[in-house]
CSV table of C-alpha atoms and ligand atoms in Angstrom, one decimal:
chain,number,residue,atom,x,y,z
A,422,MET,CA,47.4,90.5,149.0
A,423,GLN,CA,51.2,90.9,148.7
A,424,LYS,CA,52.7,94.3,147.8
A,425,ILE,CA,56.3,93.8,146.8
A,426,LEU,CA,59.2,96.3,146.4
A,427,VAL,CA,62.2,95.2,144.3
A,428,THR,CA,65.5,97.2,144.6
A,429,GLY,CA,68.1,96.8,141.9
A,430,ALA,CA,65.3,96.1,139.4
A,431,ALA,CA,67.4,97.0,136.4
A,432,GLY,CA,70.1,94.5,137.2
A,433,GLN,CA,70.9,91.0,136.0
A,434,ILE,CA,68.5,89.4,138.5
A,435,GLY,CA,66.1,92.3,139.1
A,436,SER,CA,65.2,92.7,135.5
A,437,GLU,CA,63.9,89.1,135.4
A,438,LEU,CA,62.7,88.7,139.0
A,439,THR,CA,60.5,91.8,138.9
A,440,MET,CA,58.8,90.4,135.8
A,441,ALA,CA,58.5,87.0,137.4
A,442,LEU,CA,56.9,88.5,140.5
A,443,ARG,CA,54.5,90.5,138.4
A,444,ARG,CA,53.4,87.4,136.6
A,445,LYS,CA,52.8,85.7,139.9
A,446,TYR,CA,51.3,88.4,142.1
A,447,GLY,CA,49.9,90.9,139.6
A,448,ASN,CA,51.6,93.8,137.8
A,449,GLU,CA,50.3,96.6,140.1
A,450,ASN,CA,51.5,94.7,143.2
A,451,VAL,CA,55.2,94.7,142.3
A,452,ILE,CA,57.1,98.0,142.5
A,453,GLY,CA,60.3,98.0,140.6
A,454,THR,CA,63.0,100.4,141.7
A,455,ALA,CA,66.2,101.3,139.9
A,456,HIS,CA,69.1,103.6,140.5
A,457,LYS,CA,71.2,105.0,137.7
A,458,THR,CA,70.5,102.3,135.1
A,459,LYS,CA,67.1,102.6,133.4
A,460,PRO,CA,65.0,99.4,133.3
A,461,ASP,CA,63.9,98.1,129.9
A,462,GLU,CA,60.5,99.2,128.4
A,463,ALA,CA,58.7,96.0,129.4
A,464,LEU,CA,59.5,96.5,133.1
A,465,LEU,CA,58.8,100.3,132.9
A,466,GLU,CA,55.4,99.9,131.2
A,467,SER,CA,54.1,96.7,132.9
A,468,GLY,CA,53.8,98.2,136.5
A,469,PRO,CA,54.9,100.8,138.9
A,470,CYS,CA,58.6,101.8,138.6
A,471,HIS,CA,60.7,104.4,140.4
A,472,PHE,CA,64.3,105.6,140.9
A,473,ILE,CA,65.7,105.3,144.4
A,474,ASP,CA,69.1,105.3,146.1
A,475,CYS,CA,69.2,102.6,148.8
A,476,THR,CA,71.9,104.5,150.7
A,477,GLU,CA,69.2,107.2,151.3
A,478,ILE,CA,66.8,105.6,153.7
A,479,ASN,CA,64.0,108.1,152.9
A,480,THR,CA,63.8,107.0,149.3
A,481,ILE,CA,63.1,103.4,150.5
A,482,ALA,CA,60.6,104.4,153.2
A,483,GLU,CA,58.6,106.6,150.8
A,484,MET,CA,58.1,103.7,148.4
A,485,VAL,CA,57.1,101.3,151.2
A,486,GLU,CA,54.6,103.9,152.7
A,487,LYS,CA,53.2,105.0,149.3
A,488,TYR,CA,52.5,101.4,148.1
A,489,LYS,CA,51.8,99.8,151.5
A,490,VAL,CA,54.6,97.3,150.8
A,491,ASP,CA,54.9,94.1,152.9
A,492,THR,CA,57.8,92.3,151.2
A,493,ILE,CA,61.1,93.7,149.9
A,494,TYR,CA,63.4,91.8,147.5
A,495,HIS,CA,66.6,93.8,148.1
A,496,LEU,CA,68.9,93.2,145.0
A,497,ALA,CA,70.8,96.5,144.9
A,498,SER,CA,74.4,95.8,145.4
A,499,ILE,CA,78.0,96.2,144.1
A,500,LEU,CA,79.4,92.9,142.7
A,501,SER,CA,82.7,91.3,143.5
A,502,ALA,CA,85.1,92.6,140.7
A,503,VAL,CA,83.7,96.2,140.9
A,504,ALA,CA,83.8,96.0,144.7
A,505,GLU,CA,87.5,95.1,144.6
A,506,GLN,CA,88.2,98.2,142.4
A,507,ASN,CA,86.4,100.5,144.9
A,508,PRO,CA,86.0,98.8,148.3
A,509,GLN,CA,84.8,101.9,150.1
A,510,PHE,CA,82.0,102.5,147.6
A,511,ALA,CA,81.0,98.8,147.8
A,512,TRP,CA,80.9,98.9,151.6
A,513,ASN,CA,78.7,102.0,151.5
A,514,VAL,CA,76.2,100.6,149.0
A,515,ASN,CA,76.2,97.0,150.3
A,516,MET,CA,76.1,97.7,154.0
A,517,PHE,CA,74.2,100.9,154.4
A,518,GLY,CA,71.8,99.9,151.6
A,519,LEU,CA,71.0,96.7,153.5
A,520,TYR,CA,70.9,98.4,156.9
A,521,ASN,CA,68.4,101.0,155.5
A,522,VAL,CA,66.2,98.3,154.0
A,523,LEU,CA,66.2,96.4,157.3
A,524,GLU,CA,65.4,99.5,159.3
A,525,VAL,CA,62.4,100.3,157.0
A,526,ALA,CA,61.3,96.7,157.1
A,527,ARG,CA,61.4,96.8,161.0
A,528,GLU,CA,59.3,100.0,161.1
A,529,TYR,CA,56.8,98.9,158.4
A,530,LYS,CA,56.8,95.2,159.2
A,531,CYS,CA,58.0,93.9,155.9
A,532,ALA,CA,59.5,90.6,155.0
A,533,VAL,CA,63.0,90.9,153.3
A,534,PHE,CA,64.8,88.7,150.8
A,535,THR,CA,68.5,89.4,150.4
A,536,PRO,CA,70.8,87.4,148.2
A,537,SER,CA,74.2,86.4,149.7
A,538,SER,CA,76.7,84.7,147.5
A,539,ILE,CA,79.4,82.0,147.1
A,540,GLY,CA,81.6,85.1,147.8
A,541,ALA,CA,80.6,84.9,151.4
A,542,PHE,CA,83.1,82.0,151.7
A,543,GLY,CA,86.9,82.5,151.8
A,544,PRO,CA,90.0,80.4,151.5
A,545,ALA,CA,89.6,78.9,155.0
A,546,ALA,CA,86.3,77.3,154.1
A,547,PRO,CA,86.3,73.7,152.7
A,548,LEU,CA,86.5,74.1,148.9
A,549,ASN,CA,84.5,70.9,148.1
A,550,LYS,CA,81.0,70.2,149.3
A,551,THR,CA,81.3,73.5,151.2
A,552,PRO,CA,78.9,73.0,154.2
A,553,GLN,CA,75.9,75.2,155.0
A,554,ASP,CA,77.4,76.0,158.4
A,555,THR,CA,81.2,76.4,158.3
A,556,ILE,CA,84.0,78.9,158.7
A,557,GLN,CA,83.5,81.7,156.2
A,558,ARG,CA,86.2,84.5,156.5
A,559,PRO,CA,86.1,85.8,152.9
A,560,SER,CA,89.1,87.8,151.6
A,561,THR,CA,87.2,90.3,149.4
A,562,MET,CA,85.3,93.4,150.3
A,563,TYR,CA,82.3,91.9,148.4
A,564,GLY,CA,82.5,88.7,150.6
A,565,ILE,CA,82.9,90.8,153.8
A,566,THR,CA,79.7,92.7,153.0
A,567,LYS,CA,77.9,89.5,152.3
A,568,VAL,CA,78.9,87.8,155.6
A,569,ALA,CA,78.1,90.9,157.5
A,570,GLY,CA,74.8,91.2,155.6
A,571,GLU,CA,73.9,87.5,156.5
A,572,LEU,CA,74.6,88.2,160.2
A,573,LEU,CA,72.7,91.5,160.1
A,574,CYS,CA,69.6,89.8,158.5
A,575,ASP,CA,69.7,87.1,161.1
A,576,TYR,CA,70.0,89.7,163.8
A,577,TYR,CA,66.9,91.6,162.6
A,578,PHE,CA,65.0,88.3,162.6
A,579,LYS,CA,66.0,87.3,166.1
A,580,ARG,CA,66.0,90.8,167.7
A,581,PHE,CA,63.1,92.5,165.9
A,582,GLY,CA,61.1,89.6,164.3
A,583,VAL,CA,61.7,90.8,160.8
A,584,ASP,CA,61.0,87.9,158.4
A,585,THR,CA,64.5,87.9,156.7
A,586,ARG,CA,65.4,85.1,154.3
A,587,GLY,CA,68.3,84.7,151.8
A,588,VAL,CA,70.3,82.4,149.5
A,589,ARG,CA,73.9,82.2,148.7
A,590,TYR,CA,73.7,82.4,145.0
A,591,PRO,CA,76.4,80.9,142.8
A,592,GLY,CA,77.4,82.6,139.6
A,593,LEU,CA,74.2,83.3,137.6
A,594,ILE,CA,74.0,82.7,133.9
A,595,SER,CA,71.3,84.5,131.9
A,596,HIS,CA,70.6,86.0,128.5
A,597,LYS,CA,68.3,89.0,129.3
A,598,THR,CA,70.5,91.5,131.1
A,599,LEU,CA,74.3,91.4,131.2
A,600,PRO,CA,76.0,90.8,134.6
A,601,GLY,CA,77.0,93.8,136.6
A,602,GLY,CA,80.8,93.3,137.2
A,603,GLY,CA,81.3,90.0,139.0
A,604,THR,CA,84.0,87.3,138.9
A,605,THR,CA,81.6,84.8,137.3
A,606,ASP,CA,80.6,87.1,134.4
A,607,TYR,CA,82.8,85.0,132.0
A,608,ALA,CA,80.1,82.3,132.2
A,609,VAL,CA,77.7,84.7,130.5
A,610,LYS,CA,80.1,86.4,128.1
A,611,ILE,CA,81.3,83.1,126.7
A,612,PHE,CA,77.9,82.4,125.3
A,613,TYR,CA,77.6,85.9,123.6
A,614,GLU,CA,81.1,85.6,122.1
A,615,ALA,CA,80.4,82.0,121.0
A,616,VAL,CA,77.4,83.2,119.0
A,617,LYS,CA,79.0,86.4,117.7
A,618,GLN,CA,82.6,85.4,117.1
A,619,ARG,CA,82.8,81.7,117.5
A,620,LYS,CA,85.7,82.2,119.9
A,621,TYR,CA,86.3,83.6,123.5
A,622,THR,CA,89.3,84.6,125.6
A,623,CYS,CA,88.7,83.6,129.2
A,624,TYR,CA,90.0,85.6,132.1
A,625,LEU,CA,89.9,82.7,134.5
A,626,LYS,CA,92.3,79.7,134.2
A,627,ALA,CA,91.2,76.3,133.0
A,628,GLY,CA,90.4,74.1,136.0
A,629,THR,CA,88.8,77.0,138.0
A,630,TYR,CA,85.7,75.3,139.3
A,631,LEU,CA,82.8,77.4,140.6
A,632,ASP,CA,79.1,76.8,141.3
A,633,MET,CA,76.8,78.2,138.6
A,634,MET,CA,73.0,78.3,138.1
A,635,TYR,CA,70.7,79.3,135.2
A,636,MET,CA,68.5,82.3,135.9
A,637,PRO,CA,65.1,80.5,135.8
A,638,ASP,CA,66.3,78.4,138.7
A,639,ALA,CA,67.6,81.4,140.6
A,640,LEU,CA,64.2,83.2,140.2
A,641,ARG,CA,62.4,80.1,141.5
A,642,ALA,CA,64.8,79.9,144.5
A,643,ALA,CA,64.0,83.4,145.6
A,644,ILE,CA,60.2,83.1,145.2
A,645,ASP,CA,60.1,79.5,146.7
A,646,LEU,CA,62.1,80.5,149.7
A,647,MET,CA,59.9,83.6,150.4
A,648,GLU,CA,56.8,81.3,150.1
A,649,ALA,CA,58.3,78.6,152.3
A,650,ASN,CA,56.5,77.6,155.5
A,651,PRO,CA,58.6,79.5,158.2
A,652,SER,CA,58.1,76.6,160.7
A,653,ARG,CA,60.3,74.4,158.5
A,654,LEU,CA,63.2,76.9,158.3
A,655,LYS,CA,66.1,76.1,160.6
A,656,HIS,CA,68.3,78.5,158.7
A,657,ARG,CA,67.5,81.9,157.3
A,658,ASN,CA,70.5,83.9,156.1
A,659,ALA,CA,71.6,82.4,153.9
A,660,PHE,CA,71.0,79.0,152.3
A,661,ASN,CA,73.6,77.5,150.0
A,662,VAL,CA,72.0,76.8,146.6
A,663,THR,CA,73.6,75.5,143.5
A,664,ALA,CA,72.8,73.8,140.2
A,665,MET,CA,76.2,72.8,138.7
A,666,SER,CA,79.9,73.1,139.4
A,667,VAL,CA,81.8,73.9,136.2
A,668,ALA,CA,85.2,75.1,135.0
A,669,PRO,CA,85.5,77.3,131.8
A,670,GLU,CA,86.5,74.3,129.7
A,671,ASP,CA,83.4,72.4,130.7
A,672,ILE,CA,81.2,75.3,129.3
A,673,ALA,CA,83.4,75.5,126.2
A,674,ALA,CA,83.0,71.8,125.5
A,675,GLU,CA,79.2,72.0,125.9
A,676,ILE,CA,79.1,75.0,123.5
A,677,LYS,CA,81.2,73.1,121.0
A,678,ARG,CA,78.5,70.4,120.8
A,679,ILE,CA,76.2,73.0,119.3
A,680,ILE,CA,78.8,75.3,117.6
A,681,PRO,CA,81.7,72.9,116.6
A,682,GLU,CA,84.0,75.7,115.3
A,683,PHE,CA,84.0,77.4,118.7
A,684,THR,CA,87.4,77.9,120.3
A,685,MET,CA,88.5,79.3,123.7
A,686,ASP,CA,91.9,80.6,124.8
A,687,PHE,CA,93.0,82.2,128.1
A,688,LYS,CA,94.3,85.6,129.2
A,689,VAL,CA,94.2,85.4,133.0
A,690,ASP,CA,93.1,88.4,135.0
A,691,PRO,CA,95.0,87.9,138.3
A,692,VAL,CA,92.5,89.9,140.4
A,693,ARG,CA,89.4,87.9,139.3
A,694,GLN,CA,91.5,84.6,139.3
A,695,ALA,CA,92.4,85.2,143.0
A,696,ILE,CA,88.8,86.0,143.9
A,697,ALA,CA,87.6,82.8,142.1
A,698,GLU,CA,90.3,80.7,143.9
A,699,SER,CA,89.1,81.9,147.3
A,700,TRP,CA,85.5,80.7,146.6
A,701,PRO,CA,84.1,77.1,146.8
A,702,ASN,CA,84.4,74.7,144.0
A,703,ASN,CA,81.0,73.3,144.9
A,704,MET,CA,78.6,74.0,147.8
A,705,ASP,CA,76.5,71.5,149.7
A,706,ASP,CA,72.9,72.8,149.3
A,707,SER,CA,71.2,69.9,151.3
A,708,ALA,CA,69.8,72.3,153.9
A,709,ALA,CA,67.9,74.3,151.2
A,710,ARG,CA,66.7,70.9,149.8
A,711,GLU,CA,65.5,69.7,153.2
A,712,GLU,CA,64.1,72.9,154.6
A,713,TRP,CA,62.1,74.3,151.7
A,714,GLY,CA,62.3,71.8,148.8
A,715,TRP,CA,65.0,73.5,146.7
A,716,LYS,CA,65.8,71.5,143.5
A,717,PRO,CA,67.4,73.0,140.3
A,718,GLU,CA,65.8,72.2,136.9
A,719,TYR,CA,68.6,73.1,134.6
A,720,ASP,CA,72.0,71.3,134.1
A,721,LEU,CA,74.9,72.4,131.9
A,722,GLU,CA,73.5,70.7,128.8
A,723,SER,CA,69.9,72.1,129.0
A,724,MET,CA,71.2,75.6,130.0
A,725,THR,CA,73.7,75.7,127.2
A,726,LYS,CA,71.1,74.8,124.6
A,727,ASP,CA,68.6,77.4,125.9
A,728,MET,CA,71.3,80.2,126.2
A,729,ILE,CA,72.5,79.7,122.6
A,730,GLU,CA,68.9,79.6,121.3
A,731,ASN,CA,68.0,82.8,123.1
A,732,ILE,CA,71.2,84.7,122.3
A,733,SER,CA,71.1,83.8,118.7
A,734,GLN,CA,67.5,85.0,118.5
A,735,LYS,CA,68.3,88.2,120.4
A,736,LEU,CA,71.3,89.0,118.2
A,737,LYS,CA,69.6,87.7,115.0
A,738,ILE,CA,72.6,85.4,114.3
A,739,LYS,CA,71.7,82.0,112.9
A,740,ILE,CA,73.4,78.9,114.3
A,741,ASP,CA,73.6,76.2,111.6
L,1418,NAD,P1,73.6,93.8,139.2
L,1418,NAD,O1,74.9,94.5,139.4
L,1418,NAD,O2,73.2,93.3,137.9
L,1418,NAD,O3,72.4,94.8,139.7
L,1418,NAD,C1,72.5,95.5,140.9
L,1418,NAD,C2,71.6,96.8,140.7
L,1418,NAD,O4,71.8,97.6,141.9
L,1418,NAD,C3,72.1,97.7,139.5
L,1418,NAD,O5,71.0,97.8,138.6
L,1418,NAD,C4,72.4,99.0,140.2
L,1418,NAD,O6,71.9,100.1,139.4
L,1418,NAD,C5,71.7,98.9,141.5
L,1418,NAD,N1,72.3,99.8,142.5
L,1418,NAD,C6,73.6,100.1,142.7
L,1418,NAD,N2,73.8,101.0,143.6
L,1418,NAD,C7,72.5,101.3,144.1
L,1418,NAD,C8,72.0,102.2,145.0
L,1418,NAD,N3,72.8,103.0,145.8
L,1418,NAD,N4,70.7,102.3,145.2
L,1418,NAD,C9,69.8,101.5,144.5
L,1418,NAD,N5,70.3,100.7,143.5
L,1418,NAD,C10,71.6,100.6,143.3
L,1418,NAD,O7,73.5,92.7,140.3
L,1418,NAD,P2,72.7,91.3,140.2
L,1418,NAD,O8,73.6,90.3,139.6
L,1418,NAD,O9,71.3,91.5,139.7
L,1418,NAD,O10,72.7,90.9,141.8
L,1418,NAD,C11,71.6,91.2,142.7
L,1418,NAD,C12,72.0,90.6,144.0
L,1418,NAD,O11,72.3,89.2,143.9
L,1418,NAD,C13,73.3,91.2,144.7
L,1418,NAD,O12,73.1,91.3,146.1
L,1418,NAD,C14,74.3,90.3,144.3
L,1418,NAD,O13,75.4,90.3,145.2
L,1418,NAD,C15,73.6,88.9,144.4
L,1418,NAD,N6,74.2,87.9,143.7
L,1418,NAD,C16,74.3,87.9,142.3
L,1418,NAD,C17,75.0,86.9,141.6
L,1418,NAD,C18,75.1,86.9,140.1
L,1418,NAD,O14,75.8,86.0,139.6
L,1418,NAD,N7,74.4,87.8,139.4
L,1418,NAD,C19,75.5,85.8,142.3
L,1418,NAD,C20,75.5,85.8,143.7
L,1418,NAD,C21,74.8,86.9,144.4
L,1419,LIG,N1,78.4,86.5,140.4
L,1419,LIG,C1,78.8,87.1,141.6
L,1419,LIG,C2,80.1,87.8,141.4
L,1419,LIG,O1,80.9,87.2,140.7
L,1419,LIG,C3,78.8,86.1,142.7
L,1419,LIG,O2,78.4,86.6,143.8
L,1419,LIG,O3,80.3,88.8,142.0
């Protein structure tokens, strides 16, 4: 029987992954943990839920001991744009939080899933078909913590036998919980503004290509990787995974097929633009496909249709 602890359970991924894990493994077997943001009622009421600070190791250890946890999905993190505003804070949460999780996992023999990111690559990496194994050298604090985190997770696997696994997520698009301050957040906001205002002002330039993925695929990636046969894994931390490579105007054009009056203009934010330009245009995720059968289900067209349907229902705004 798996007993799973999720950190960052109130976040964009955690709010959905915790519920997906509860559906798969049973409500009582998945312990959601949040920090300052309160999770929604469904998450609070459907299973165990606590507040922890991952920079305080005892708060993690208490949960693992109390519930006899054997698997940790460690999602607590500071995202790229917020990290650039306060790099010291991001280093503290992203590095010490992960170190504490790994130390607890070593002591209590837990498996650990930790997401890395497209942000783990920097301007020296090939921009197109960015390989699984290549130079990384990111130029952001977020990326530096992601590369260091990948190395630390691999170290804990090789040195202590902790079953660590991770993916390099692209920008994630979802309609349940708003993103937490990343560079790719525009790709969520554009859908809300399209439904509410029929127009959107984008902070990234036209032609800024980035990998993206719809949340149902991201949840499947995490669970499938943790379920994968370890003997097939040549890599561990962390696998490139992607579903689509898009620029803002590609998403806008797809939205226009459903909301013809939608328009988009641009007011570029130089900080987030510089971050986006240092990241891949599109990653090569063939290692994930070969080693654990990764395959996305949603493309830009099917994701756009589903996002608009769900956001218009949520906001009670009819799309004719
Ligand atoms: P998010 O910002 O939505 O959620 C992160 C959560 O961490 C928040 O709810 C926050 O309260 C919590 N947190 C912050 N400090 C904490 C602390 N000291 N102790 C405990 N919890 C704390 O982030 P997300 O989008 O859900 O991302 C989850 C993971 O996936 C992160 O590692 C992120 O880097 C990675 N990732 C996300 C994306 C994306 O597009 N969402 C893309 C690539 C990688
Ligand atoms: N969506 C994330 C960010 O922009 C990518 O890791 O920070």
